[in-house]
C-alpha cells in the first residue's frame, strides 16, 4: 500500500471531529495527529538556509531563541553559484539537521521573483529570473527530501514586496503571471515535487492567495499536477471557509480561532461534501505518513562537514565585480598572505552574515574574516571604521582607519547593509549604503589606492563610489562560515566563480516598477499594479538599453575563458523536434577555475512584444588550467514559448531565433540562428494598441492606460480603510481612539521585548505597523475577541459584546 492509499484508508476510519481537527495546527509549529489511529503529531520549522527550530517561545519573525544549526549562505548568495549540484548538497545537509532535530518539514525554499532591489526580503529569494530560481529551488527541494524530510515551496504567489505584504493586492496580467511570477513555482513543483506549497499573505488580482481557487486548484493541481499539501502562511486566513473551498488544506498555526468548527458545521449543513473534506484530510495525513516513513531513511549529521560545505558555497557563489591592476600584470586580487595588509570595517570582526526575520538562524559556529586572515598567517592591522550601533560618521574611527591603511600593501574594507536596513516585514527606502560606510571607503581609498571592498548585503546597493577602489567582491550574506570562505577568495586559495543572479542597476529609480513608469515601489496604496508586465530585471534593462552597473549573469574570475565552435544539430525546428546546442570552453588562465556557460534565446522581429533575450539554460564547467570542455544543451519547444493571454495557453511564434552562448546577459560569446516552422503557431501583434511595450526607450513606457489594456479587465478596487476588518493594520486603526490605544500597547510590548536593543526595536517597530489585527491571535487573543475589537473600532458596542460572549467556534 503506497502513502496515498494508506492515507485514504486512515481517513476512512476517522470521525468527523478527528478530520476537522487535522485542518489546523496543534500549536505554532506542530500539526495535529490522531492518536487513536497511531497518526503522530509532527513538527515543521522555518528555513530555508538553515534550521530554525525554536526552543521555548514561538514567533514567525525570528525573534525567539532557536536551536544551534548551520547557517548556510542565504538564497541571494547561493543562487549566484548557478550550481544545482552544489545546492542539492546544501539541501542534503539541511535535511540531515532536520532529521537530527526530529523536524518533519522545513519551510522553504522561497522563489518569489526579485521585482525590485529594495524589497526587504530579497536576501531570502533566489533571482530575478524564473528559470534560475525554479531550477535551483528544485535542486534544494530534492536534496532536503532525499533525507526523508519535507519542504514547503513559498510564497505562492505574487509576494514581491514586504511593505503591507499581508494586505496588498498584486495586480498582474496573465502573461506576466505565467511567464515570470508563476514559472519558478511551476519548475520547482514539476522538477522538485515538494511535499507542500505555502500560500502567500497577499491578494492576487483581487483575491487573497489563500482563498484563490484559480491559484490553488486550477493552476497548482490541475495544470501542474501537484499532489501534495497546501499550507497557509502563518496567520494568513481571513475567511476560513473560502480558503477551504479554494483548495487550502492546512491552516497554520493553531490559534484556536474556530476554523475547524466552521468547516465541520459547513459539512453537516451540506455546504461542503464529505468528499471535499476527505481530500484535504488525506493530503495532511499523507504528509504525516511521509514524515514517519522518512525516519527510515539512513542519515548521518556531520556538523563539521556542514560547516565546511557552507564555506565552499561562499567560495563558489561570491561574485568578483571588479578587479583592476595595482601595477602592470598585478591585479588587486588575489592578495598574498605574506603582505602587510589592513582589514577595515566592523563587519570583518562582526559579520552581517544573514537576514532578519523568520529565516534568522542561531549558528552552531560563527567565524569572521579577521580571524581567518590571522589563521592564514597574514600580517594585518584592524580598524572598525564605523559603529555598529548607529549610522553616524565618526571622525575618530575614520582617522584610525586612515592610519591603519597608510603604507600597507593592500587594504580590504568590509562594508554593506546592517540588519536594520533589510529584513522580512519592511522594504528598504533606497539602494544606498550607510553614509558611514561610503565615507570610510572614500577616505581609506584616498590614503591607499590599493583598496578592495568586500560587500555584505542581501540585494543590490548603490555603487556610485566604485571608481574609488580597485576591486569589489560581492559576498552577499555568506552564512556562518563566510569569514574563511571570503578570505580564501581574497588570498587566492579559491577562485571566484559566482555570477550575478540579479542585475545591479545604477539607481532604484531605474528599476522598471519605479518612476517614471507611473509607480513608486512600494506604492502607497494596497493595489500594486505590475505595469511593467514581463519586463522584470534584465528583461527590462537589456530591452530598454538601459545603462546599468553590472548585468545579470556577470562575474569575473582569476582565470580567463575562451569560447569556440557553437554547433546546432538543426537549422529548422518543427513540431516534436528537439534542438541540441554545443560549444567549446577553454580555461586560458594559469589556475583551475569554473565558468557558467549561459544560453539565451532572442527572436528577430517578433510580432508579440518580448524581451530582447531570455535565459533558457545554463551549465557550470570546472576546468583545470589549459583544459577544454564541451558545454551541451538540449532545448525543446518550451524554450521558445510565450504565454498567450488571448488564447489562454502556451504558444509559439514562427520566425528566426538567435541562440546565444554568453558569459552574462550582456556579453554574447557565440551565436547561431534557427528557424521555427511549427504547424500550430500564433502571431499576435499589439503594436497599435500597446506601443509602450514594444518601445521601452520612451520616457514612460508603462502608463496606466497601457497596463489596463494588457491586464484585459477592470482593476480591483482600492479597499477603503473603513469600516475596519480583521485585515486592518495597526497603522490603519490609528484613526480612532481605541486604535491608538492598541497601537500604544503594541509599542510598549515591542520596547519591552527588545530589552534595550535599539536595532531590534526599530526593526520590529517597522514590521508591526503593517501587521493586520488577525495576527494578534499569535499573542493568544481569541479570534472572536479580535472580531469584537473590530466592532468596537467601528462603533458597534452591542455587536462587540455578542462576539465577546460567543463560544469558541461559533458563527461570525
mmCIF file of C-alpha atoms in Angstrom, residues 114 117 127-128 431 459-461 500-506 511 536-542 546-553 665-666:
data_model
loop_
_atom_site.group_PDB
_atom_site.id
_atom_site.type_symbol
_atom_site.label_atom_id
_atom_site.label_comp_id
_atom_site.label_asym_id
_atom_site.label_seq_id
_atom_site.Cartn_x
_atom_site.Cartn_y
_atom_site.Cartn_z
ATOM 1 C CA UNK A 114 13.008 39.961 -7.321
ATOM 2 C CA UNK A 117 16.142 45.531 -5.433
ATOM 3 C CA UNK A 127 16.764 35.577 -8.545
ATOM 4 C CA UNK A 128 15.022 37.988 -10.888
ATOM 5 C CA UNK A 431 19.716 51.383 -2.518
ATOM 6 C CA UNK A 459 20.448 42.706 -2.523
ATOM 7 C CA UNK A 460 21.967 45.273 -4.917
ATOM 8 C CA UNK A 461 23.278 48.524 -3.472
ATOM 9 C CA UNK A 500 25.059 37.741 -10.546
ATOM 10 C CA UNK A 501 21.591 36.265 -10.082
ATOM 11 C CA UNK A 502 20.146 39.786 -10.331
ATOM 12 C CA UNK A 503 21.064 42.998 -12.108
ATOM 13 C CA UNK A 504 22.808 45.841 -10.294
ATOM 14 C CA UNK A 505 21.039 48.987 -11.561
ATOM 15 C CA UNK A 506 22.603 52.421 -11.166
ATOM 16 C CA UNK A 511 14.002 49.868 -11.905
ATOM 17 C CA UNK A 536 11.486 42.361 -14.971
ATOM 18 C CA UNK A 537 15.214 42.592 -14.243
ATOM 19 C CA UNK A 538 17.500 42.096 -17.218
ATOM 20 C CA UNK A 539 14.474 41.530 -19.450
ATOM 21 C CA UNK A 540 13.759 45.240 -18.987
ATOM 22 C CA UNK A 541 17.262 46.728 -18.767
ATOM 23 C CA UNK A 542 18.518 44.972 -21.903
ATOM 24 C CA UNK A 546 19.274 50.955 -20.010
ATOM 25 C CA UNK A 547 22.649 51.835 -18.547
ATOM 26 C CA UNK A 548 23.326 49.637 -15.529
ATOM 27 C CA UNK A 549 26.141 48.978 -13.085
ATOM 28 C CA UNK A 550 26.553 45.208 -13.552
ATOM 29 C CA UNK A 551 24.399 42.823 -15.614
ATOM 30 C CA UNK A 552 22.619 39.633 -14.680
ATOM 31 C CA UNK A 553 24.907 36.629 -15.172
ATOM 32 C CA UNK A 665 23.173 38.624 -20.163
ATOM 33 C CA UNK A 666 25.069 41.444 -21.882
#
